Coordinates of C-alpha atoms and ligand atoms in Angstrom, one line a residue:
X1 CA 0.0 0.0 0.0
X2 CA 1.3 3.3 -0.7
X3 CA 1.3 6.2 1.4
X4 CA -0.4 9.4 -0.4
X5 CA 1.7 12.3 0.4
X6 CA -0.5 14.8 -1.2
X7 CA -3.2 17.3 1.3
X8 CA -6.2 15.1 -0.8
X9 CA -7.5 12.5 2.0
X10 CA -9.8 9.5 1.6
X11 CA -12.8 10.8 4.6
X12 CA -15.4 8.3 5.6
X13 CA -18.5 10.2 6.7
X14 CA -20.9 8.2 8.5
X15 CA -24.2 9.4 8.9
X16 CA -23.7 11.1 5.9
X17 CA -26.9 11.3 4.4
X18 CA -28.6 13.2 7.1
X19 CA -28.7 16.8 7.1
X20 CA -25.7 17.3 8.8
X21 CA -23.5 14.5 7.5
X22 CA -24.9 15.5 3.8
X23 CA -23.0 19.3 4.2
X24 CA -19.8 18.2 5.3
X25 CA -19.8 15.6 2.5
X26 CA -20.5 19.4 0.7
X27 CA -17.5 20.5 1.7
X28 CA -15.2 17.9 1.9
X29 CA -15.7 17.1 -1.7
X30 CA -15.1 20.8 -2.1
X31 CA -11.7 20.3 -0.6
X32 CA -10.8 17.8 -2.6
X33 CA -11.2 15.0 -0.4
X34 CA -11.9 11.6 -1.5
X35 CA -15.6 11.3 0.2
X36 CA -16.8 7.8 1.5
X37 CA -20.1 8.6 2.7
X38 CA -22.0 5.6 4.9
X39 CA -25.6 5.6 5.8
X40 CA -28.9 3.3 7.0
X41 CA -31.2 6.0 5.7
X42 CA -33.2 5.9 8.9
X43 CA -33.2 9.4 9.0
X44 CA -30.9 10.4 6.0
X45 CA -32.0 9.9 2.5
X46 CA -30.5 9.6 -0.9
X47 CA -31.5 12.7 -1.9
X48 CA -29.5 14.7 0.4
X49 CA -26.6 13.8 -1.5
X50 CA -28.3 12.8 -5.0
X51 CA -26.2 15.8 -6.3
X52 CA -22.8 14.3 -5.0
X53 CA -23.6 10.9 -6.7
X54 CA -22.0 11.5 -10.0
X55 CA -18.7 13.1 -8.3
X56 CA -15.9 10.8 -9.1
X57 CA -14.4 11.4 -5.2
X58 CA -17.9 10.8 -3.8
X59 CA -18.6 6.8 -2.9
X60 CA -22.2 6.2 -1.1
X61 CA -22.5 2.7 0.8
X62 CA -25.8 2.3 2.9
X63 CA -24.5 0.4 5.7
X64 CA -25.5 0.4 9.9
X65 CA -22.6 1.0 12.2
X66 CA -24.1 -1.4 14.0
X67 CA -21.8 -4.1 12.4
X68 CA -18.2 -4.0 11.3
X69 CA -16.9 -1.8 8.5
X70 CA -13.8 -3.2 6.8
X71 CA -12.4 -0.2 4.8
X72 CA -9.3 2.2 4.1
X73 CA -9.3 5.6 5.3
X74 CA -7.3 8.4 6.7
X75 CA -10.1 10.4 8.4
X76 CA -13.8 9.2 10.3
X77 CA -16.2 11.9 11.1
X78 CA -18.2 9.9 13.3
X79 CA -22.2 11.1 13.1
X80 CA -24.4 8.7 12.0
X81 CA -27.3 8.5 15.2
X82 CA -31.2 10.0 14.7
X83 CA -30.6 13.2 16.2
X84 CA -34.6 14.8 16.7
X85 CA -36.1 13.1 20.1
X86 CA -39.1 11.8 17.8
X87 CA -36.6 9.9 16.1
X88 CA -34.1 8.8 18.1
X89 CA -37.1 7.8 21.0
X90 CA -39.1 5.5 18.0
X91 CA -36.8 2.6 18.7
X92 CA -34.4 3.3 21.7
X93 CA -32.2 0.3 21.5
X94 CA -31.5 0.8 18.1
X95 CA -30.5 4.1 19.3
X96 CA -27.9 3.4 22.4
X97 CA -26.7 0.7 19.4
X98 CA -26.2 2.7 17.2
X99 CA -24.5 5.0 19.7
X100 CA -22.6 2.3 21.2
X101 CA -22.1 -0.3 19.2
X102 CA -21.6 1.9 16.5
X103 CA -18.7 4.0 18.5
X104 CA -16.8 0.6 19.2
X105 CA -17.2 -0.5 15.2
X106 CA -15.7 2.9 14.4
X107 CA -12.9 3.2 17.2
X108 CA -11.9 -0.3 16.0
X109 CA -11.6 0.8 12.3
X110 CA -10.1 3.9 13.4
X111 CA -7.4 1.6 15.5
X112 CA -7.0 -1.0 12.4
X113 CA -6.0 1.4 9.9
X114 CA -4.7 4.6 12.4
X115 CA -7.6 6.7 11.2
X116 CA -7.9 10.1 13.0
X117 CA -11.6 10.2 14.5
X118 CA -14.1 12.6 14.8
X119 CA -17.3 12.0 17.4
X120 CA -20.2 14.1 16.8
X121 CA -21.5 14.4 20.2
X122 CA -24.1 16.6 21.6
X123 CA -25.5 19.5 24.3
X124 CA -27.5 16.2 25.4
X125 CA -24.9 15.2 27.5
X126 CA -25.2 18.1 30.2
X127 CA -28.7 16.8 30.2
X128 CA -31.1 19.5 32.1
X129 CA -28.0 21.2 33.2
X130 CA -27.7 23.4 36.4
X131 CA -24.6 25.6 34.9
X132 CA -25.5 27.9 32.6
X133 CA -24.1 28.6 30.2
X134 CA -22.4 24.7 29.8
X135 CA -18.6 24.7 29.6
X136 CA -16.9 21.6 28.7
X137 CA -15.9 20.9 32.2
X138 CA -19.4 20.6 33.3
X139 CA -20.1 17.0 34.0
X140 CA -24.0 17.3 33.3
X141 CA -27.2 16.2 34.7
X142 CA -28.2 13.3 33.1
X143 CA -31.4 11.1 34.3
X144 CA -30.0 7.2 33.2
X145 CA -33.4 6.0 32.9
X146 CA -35.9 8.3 31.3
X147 CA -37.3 8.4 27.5
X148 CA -34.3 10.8 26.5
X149 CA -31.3 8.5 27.9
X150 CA -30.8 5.8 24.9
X151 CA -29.5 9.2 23.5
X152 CA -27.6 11.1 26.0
X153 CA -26.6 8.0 27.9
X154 CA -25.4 6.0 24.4
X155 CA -23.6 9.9 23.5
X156 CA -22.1 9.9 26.8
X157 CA -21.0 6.2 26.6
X158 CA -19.5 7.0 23.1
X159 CA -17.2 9.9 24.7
X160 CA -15.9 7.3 27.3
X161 CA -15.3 5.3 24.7
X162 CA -13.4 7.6 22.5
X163 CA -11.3 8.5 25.6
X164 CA -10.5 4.7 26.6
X165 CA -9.5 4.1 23.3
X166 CA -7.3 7.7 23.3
X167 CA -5.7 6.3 26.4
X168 CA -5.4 2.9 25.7
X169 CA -4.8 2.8 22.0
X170 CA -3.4 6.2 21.6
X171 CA -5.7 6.8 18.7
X172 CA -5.9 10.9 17.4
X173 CA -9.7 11.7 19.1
X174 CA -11.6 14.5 18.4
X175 CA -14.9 14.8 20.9
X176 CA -17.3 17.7 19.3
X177 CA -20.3 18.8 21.4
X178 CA -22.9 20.4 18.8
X179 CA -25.4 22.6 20.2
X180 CA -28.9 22.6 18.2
X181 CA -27.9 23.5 14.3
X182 CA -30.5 23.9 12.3
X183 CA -30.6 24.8 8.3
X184 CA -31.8 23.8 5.2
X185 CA -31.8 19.5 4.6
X186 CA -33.4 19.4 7.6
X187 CA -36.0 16.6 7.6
X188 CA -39.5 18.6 7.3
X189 CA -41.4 15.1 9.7
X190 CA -37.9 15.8 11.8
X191 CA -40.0 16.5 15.1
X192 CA -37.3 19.0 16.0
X193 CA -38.6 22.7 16.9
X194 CA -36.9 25.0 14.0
X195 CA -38.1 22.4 11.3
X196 CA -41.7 21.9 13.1
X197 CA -42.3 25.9 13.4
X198 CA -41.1 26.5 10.0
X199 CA -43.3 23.9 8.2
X200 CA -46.0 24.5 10.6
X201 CA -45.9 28.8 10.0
X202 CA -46.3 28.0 6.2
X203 CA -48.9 25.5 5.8
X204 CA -50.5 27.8 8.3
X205 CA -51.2 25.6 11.0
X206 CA -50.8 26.2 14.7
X207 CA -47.7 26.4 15.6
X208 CA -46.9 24.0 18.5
X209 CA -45.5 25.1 22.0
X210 CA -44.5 22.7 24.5
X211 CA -44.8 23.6 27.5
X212 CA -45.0 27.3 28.0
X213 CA -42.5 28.0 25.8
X214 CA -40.4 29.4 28.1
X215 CA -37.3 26.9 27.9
X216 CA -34.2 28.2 25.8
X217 CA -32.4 26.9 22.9
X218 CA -29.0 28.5 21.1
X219 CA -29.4 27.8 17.1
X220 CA -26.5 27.4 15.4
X221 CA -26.5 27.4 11.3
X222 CA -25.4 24.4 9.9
X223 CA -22.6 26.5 7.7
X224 CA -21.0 27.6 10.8
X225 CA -21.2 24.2 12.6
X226 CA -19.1 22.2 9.5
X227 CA -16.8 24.9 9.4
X228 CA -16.1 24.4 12.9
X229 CA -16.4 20.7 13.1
X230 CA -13.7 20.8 10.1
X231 CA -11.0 22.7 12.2
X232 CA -11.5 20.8 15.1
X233 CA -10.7 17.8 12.9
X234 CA -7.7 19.6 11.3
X235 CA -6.0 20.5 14.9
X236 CA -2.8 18.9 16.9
X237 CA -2.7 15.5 17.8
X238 CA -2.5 16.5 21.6
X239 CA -6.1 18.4 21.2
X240 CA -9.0 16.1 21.7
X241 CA -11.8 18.2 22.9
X242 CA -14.5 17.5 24.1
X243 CA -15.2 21.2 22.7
X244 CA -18.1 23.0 22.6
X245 CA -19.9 23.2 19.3
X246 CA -22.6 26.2 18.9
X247 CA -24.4 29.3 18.6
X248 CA -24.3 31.6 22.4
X249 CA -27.3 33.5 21.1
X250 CA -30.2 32.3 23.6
X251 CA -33.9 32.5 22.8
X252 CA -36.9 31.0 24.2
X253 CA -39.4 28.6 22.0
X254 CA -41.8 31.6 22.4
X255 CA -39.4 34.0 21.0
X256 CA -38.2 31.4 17.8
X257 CA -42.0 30.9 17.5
X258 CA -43.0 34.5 16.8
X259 CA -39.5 34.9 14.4
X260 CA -40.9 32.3 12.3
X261 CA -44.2 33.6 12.2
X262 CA -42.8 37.2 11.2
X263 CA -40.4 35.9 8.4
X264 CA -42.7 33.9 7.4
X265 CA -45.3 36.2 6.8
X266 CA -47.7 33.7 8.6
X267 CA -50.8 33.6 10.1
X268 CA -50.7 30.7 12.0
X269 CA -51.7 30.7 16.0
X270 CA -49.6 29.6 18.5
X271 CA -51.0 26.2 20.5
X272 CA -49.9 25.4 23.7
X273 CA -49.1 21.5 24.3
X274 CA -47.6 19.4 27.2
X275 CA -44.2 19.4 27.5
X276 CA -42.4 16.0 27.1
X277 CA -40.5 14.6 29.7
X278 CA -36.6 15.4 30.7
X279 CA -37.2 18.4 28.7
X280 CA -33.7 20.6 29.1
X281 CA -35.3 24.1 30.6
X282 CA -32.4 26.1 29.4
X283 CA -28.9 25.6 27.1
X284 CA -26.3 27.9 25.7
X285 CA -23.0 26.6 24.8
X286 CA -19.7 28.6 26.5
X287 CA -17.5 28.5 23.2
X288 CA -14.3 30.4 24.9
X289 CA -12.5 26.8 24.2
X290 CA -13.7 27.0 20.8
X291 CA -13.3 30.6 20.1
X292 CA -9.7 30.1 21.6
X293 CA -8.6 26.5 19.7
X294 CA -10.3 27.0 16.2
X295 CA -10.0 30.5 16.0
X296 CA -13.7 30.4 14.8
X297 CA -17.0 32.0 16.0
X298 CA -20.6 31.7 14.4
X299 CA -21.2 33.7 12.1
X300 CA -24.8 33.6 11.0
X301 CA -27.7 34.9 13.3
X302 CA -30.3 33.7 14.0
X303 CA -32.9 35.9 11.6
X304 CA -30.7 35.4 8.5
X305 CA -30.1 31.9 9.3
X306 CA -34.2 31.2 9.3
X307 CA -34.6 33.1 6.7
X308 CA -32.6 31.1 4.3
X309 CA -33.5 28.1 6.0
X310 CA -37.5 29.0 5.3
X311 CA -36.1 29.7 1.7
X312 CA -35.3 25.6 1.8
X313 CA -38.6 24.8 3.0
X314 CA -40.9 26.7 0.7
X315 CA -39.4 24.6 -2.0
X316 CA -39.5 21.2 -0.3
X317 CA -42.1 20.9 2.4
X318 CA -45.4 23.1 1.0
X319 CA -45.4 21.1 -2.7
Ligands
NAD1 P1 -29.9 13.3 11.0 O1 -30.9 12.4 11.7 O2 -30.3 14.1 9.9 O3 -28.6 12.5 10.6 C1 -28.2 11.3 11.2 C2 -27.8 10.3 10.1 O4 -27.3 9.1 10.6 C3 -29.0 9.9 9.1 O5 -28.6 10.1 7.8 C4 -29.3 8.5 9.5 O6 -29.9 7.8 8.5 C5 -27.9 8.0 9.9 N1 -28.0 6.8 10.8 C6 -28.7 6.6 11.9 N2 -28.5 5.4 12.5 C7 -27.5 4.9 11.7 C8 -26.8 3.6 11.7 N3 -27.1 2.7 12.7 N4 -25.9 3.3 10.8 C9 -25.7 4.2 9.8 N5 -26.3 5.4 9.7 C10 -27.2 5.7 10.6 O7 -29.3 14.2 12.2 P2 -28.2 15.4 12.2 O8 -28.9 16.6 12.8 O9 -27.6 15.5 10.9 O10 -27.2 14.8 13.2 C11 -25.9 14.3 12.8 C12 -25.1 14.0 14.1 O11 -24.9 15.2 14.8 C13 -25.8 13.0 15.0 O12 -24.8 12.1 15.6 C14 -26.4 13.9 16.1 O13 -26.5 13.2 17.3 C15 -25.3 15.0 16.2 N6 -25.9 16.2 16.7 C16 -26.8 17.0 16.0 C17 -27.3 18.1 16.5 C18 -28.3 19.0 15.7 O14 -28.8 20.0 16.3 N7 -28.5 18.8 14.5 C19 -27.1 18.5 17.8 C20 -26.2 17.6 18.6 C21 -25.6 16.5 18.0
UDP2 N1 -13.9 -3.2 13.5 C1 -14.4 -2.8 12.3 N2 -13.6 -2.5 11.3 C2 -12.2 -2.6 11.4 C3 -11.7 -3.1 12.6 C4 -12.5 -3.4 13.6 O1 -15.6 -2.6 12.2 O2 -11.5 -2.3 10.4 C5 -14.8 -3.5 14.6 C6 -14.6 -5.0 15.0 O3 -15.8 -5.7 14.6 C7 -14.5 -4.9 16.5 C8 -14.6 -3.5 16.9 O4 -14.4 -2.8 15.7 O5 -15.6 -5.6 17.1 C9 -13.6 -3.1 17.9 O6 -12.3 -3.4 17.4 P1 -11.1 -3.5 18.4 O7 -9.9 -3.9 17.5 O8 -10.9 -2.3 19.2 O9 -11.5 -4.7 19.3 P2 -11.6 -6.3 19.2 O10 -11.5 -6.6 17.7 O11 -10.5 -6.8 20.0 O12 -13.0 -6.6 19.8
UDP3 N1 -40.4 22.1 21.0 C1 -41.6 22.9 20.9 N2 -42.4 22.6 19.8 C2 -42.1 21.7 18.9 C3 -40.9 20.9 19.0 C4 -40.1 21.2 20.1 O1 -41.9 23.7 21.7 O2 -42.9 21.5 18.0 C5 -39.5 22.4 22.1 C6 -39.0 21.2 22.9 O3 -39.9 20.9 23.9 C7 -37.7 21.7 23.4 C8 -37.2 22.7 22.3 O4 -38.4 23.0 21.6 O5 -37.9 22.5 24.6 C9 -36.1 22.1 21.4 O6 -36.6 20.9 21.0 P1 -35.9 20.0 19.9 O7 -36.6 18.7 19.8 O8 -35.7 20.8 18.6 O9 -34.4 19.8 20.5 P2 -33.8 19.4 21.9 O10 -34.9 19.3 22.9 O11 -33.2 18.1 21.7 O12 -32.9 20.5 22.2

C-alpha cells in the first residue's frame, strides 16, 4: 500500500446522508477530499446527496454502524445516530446501538487502519444542566433512565469510549459537542422545533409550543457548525476536545416561534401543548474553548439563518 503524500485525503462520513453529515460531505468534496459517505437512511435519504452521486471522489454505501466496517481511510467523522427526540425515542435500542455499538465498530476501524476520528456528540450530555451557560468541564445532569437516555446516555457512553481508546490505543480523538444546528436538509417530519415551526408557520397551522414555551435553545447554522467541526478535525494530535460546538445567542421557543411567524409572513396561531418529559429548561454553549482552539465564532444569526432556512422549506415541504 502506498502512502499518499498529497493534502487530498480519503474521509469516511458516516451518517452522511442526514442533514448534517450531507453538508460536510459538501465540503469535503469541495476540498478535494476523497468522500466515502456511509448511511442506513433511517433518518438520512439519498436525496440529500443525490447531487454528490456522480462526483468521481464521492462513494455512497448504505450500511448500519451497527456491524463491522472493513475499509481504508485516513479520516472518520463519526455522526451517524437519529438526532430529533421523535426519532431517536421511535426505537431506543436501536439508538444506544447505534451509539454504542456503533462507537466501538468505528474506534476499531479507526485503530486498524490509524484513522484520525471525529465524534459528533451533543449538548444532550449536560442533560437539564444546572450551569449555565455549559462549559466543557461541566459534567451534566443526566437522568439514566428516562425516555431521553438511549440518547444522552449512548452519547455519553460514546465519549468514554473515545477517551479509553485515546488512552489505551493512543488513537488521534476528536470529541465535538454540537449545540442545536439547524438549516436547510433538515427533515420537514424531523420533530425537532426549527423544522416543526417552519413547516407549521407556512402550511399555516398552529404552531406547537410545548410547554410554555419558556425553555431556551441557542441555534446554530449548519454553515457555521461544518466549518467548525472541520477545524477541530484539522488541529494537533495533543487536542481532543470535548469542545463546545454552537451558537451563544439564547432565545426562548416563544421568541423562535414569533420569528418564524414574522419571516414567514404567517398567520398561524400559537397552540400550547404538554411538554415532554426530561425536557432541558435552558442551554447555551460557553464557546471560549472553541473561540480560543479553532479560531472560529458563528457567524450567522439567528434571523438570517431562518430566513434562508424557510427559503429551503418553501421549495420542499409546502409542494
Ligand atoms: P440526522 O438524523 O439528519 O442524521 C443522522 C444520520 O445518521 C442519518 O442520515 C441517519 O440515516 C444515519 N444513521 C442513523 N443510524 C444509523 C446507523 N445505525 N448506521 C448508519 N447510519 C445511521 O441528524 P443530524 O442533525 O444531521 O445529526 C448528525 C449527528 O450530529 C448525530 O450524531 C447527532 O447526534 C449529532 N448532533 C446533531 C445536533 C443538531 O442539532 N443537528 C445536535 C447535537 C448533536
Ligand atoms: N472493526 C471494524 N472495522 C475494522 C476493525 C474493527 O468494524 O476495520 C470492529 C470489530 O468488529 C470490533 C470493533 O471494531 O468488534 C472493535 O475493534 P477492536 O480492535 O478495538 O477490538 P476487538 O476486535 O479486539 O474486539
Ligand atoms: N419544542 C416545541 N415545539 C415543537 C418541537 C419542540 O416547543 O414542535 C420544544 C421542545 O420541547 C424543546 C425545544 O423546543 O424544549 C427544542 O426541541 P428539539 O426537539 O428541537 O431539540 P432538543 O430538545 O433536543 O434540544
Amino acid at each position: 500500500m502506498t502512502t499518499k503524500t498529497s493534502i487530498s485525503k480519503r474521509i469516511l462520513v458516516t451518517g452522511g446522508a442526514g442533514f448534517l453529515g450531507s453538508h460536510l460531505c459538501d465540503r469535503l468534496i469541495e476540498q478535494g477530499h476523497d468522500v466515502l459517505c456511509v448511511d442506513n437512511f433511517f433518518t438520512g435519504s439519498k436525496r440529500n446527496v443525490a447531487h454528490l452521486l456522480d462526483h468521481p471522489r464521492f462513494e455512497l454505501m448504505r450500511h448500519d454502524v451497527t456491524f463491522p466496517l472493513y475499509v481504508e481511510v485516513d479520516e472518520i467523522y463519526n455522526l451517524a445516530c437519529p438526532a430529533s427526540p421523535v426519532h431517536y425515542q421511535y426505537d431506543p435500542v436501536q439508538t444506544t446501538k447505534t451509539s454504542v455499538h456503533g462507537a466501538i465498530n468505528m474506534l476499531g476501524l479507526a485503530k486498524r487502519v490509524r484513522a484520525k476520528i471525529l465524534q459528533a456528540s451533543t449538548s444532550e450530555v449536560y442533560g437539564d444542566p444546572e450551569v449555565h451557560p455549559q462549559p466543557e468541564s461541566y459534567w451534566g445532569k443526566v437522568n439514566p433512565i428516562g425516555i431521553r437516555s438511549c440518547y444522552d446516555e449512548g452519547k455519553r457512553c460514546a465519549e468514554t469510549l473515545f477517551f479509553d481508546y485515546w488512552r489505551q490505543h493512543q488513537l488521534r480523538i476528536k470529541v465535538v459537542r454540537i449545540f442545536n444546528t439547524y438549516g436547510p436538509r433538515m427533515h420537514p417530519n424531523d420533530g425537532r422545533v426549527v423544522s416543526n415551526f417552519i413547516v407549521q408557520a407556512l402550511r399555516g397551522e398552529p404552531i406547537t409550543i410545548y410547554g410554555d414555551g419558556q425553555q431556551t435553545r441557542s441555534f446554530c447554522f449548519a454553515d457555521d457548525l461544518i466549518e467548525a467541526m472541520i477545524r477541530t478535525m484539522g488541529t494537533g494530535d495533543d487536542f481532543t476536545g470535548p469542545i463546545n460546538i454552537g451558537n451563544p445567542g439564547e432565545f426562548t421557543m416563544l421568541e423562535l416561534a414569533k420569528l418564524v411567524i414574522e419571516l414567514t409572513g404567517s398567520s398561524s396561531k400559537l397552540k400550547f401543548m404538554p411538554l415532554p418529559a426530561d425536557d432541558p429548561k435552558q442551554r447555551r454553549p460557553d464557546i471560549r474553548l472553541a473561540e480560543a482552539t479553532l479560531n472560529w465564532k458563528p457567524g450567522v444569526p439567528l434571523r438570517e439563518g431562518l430566513s434562508r432556512t424557510i427559503e429551503y422549506f418553501r421549495k420542499v415541504a409546502t409542494s
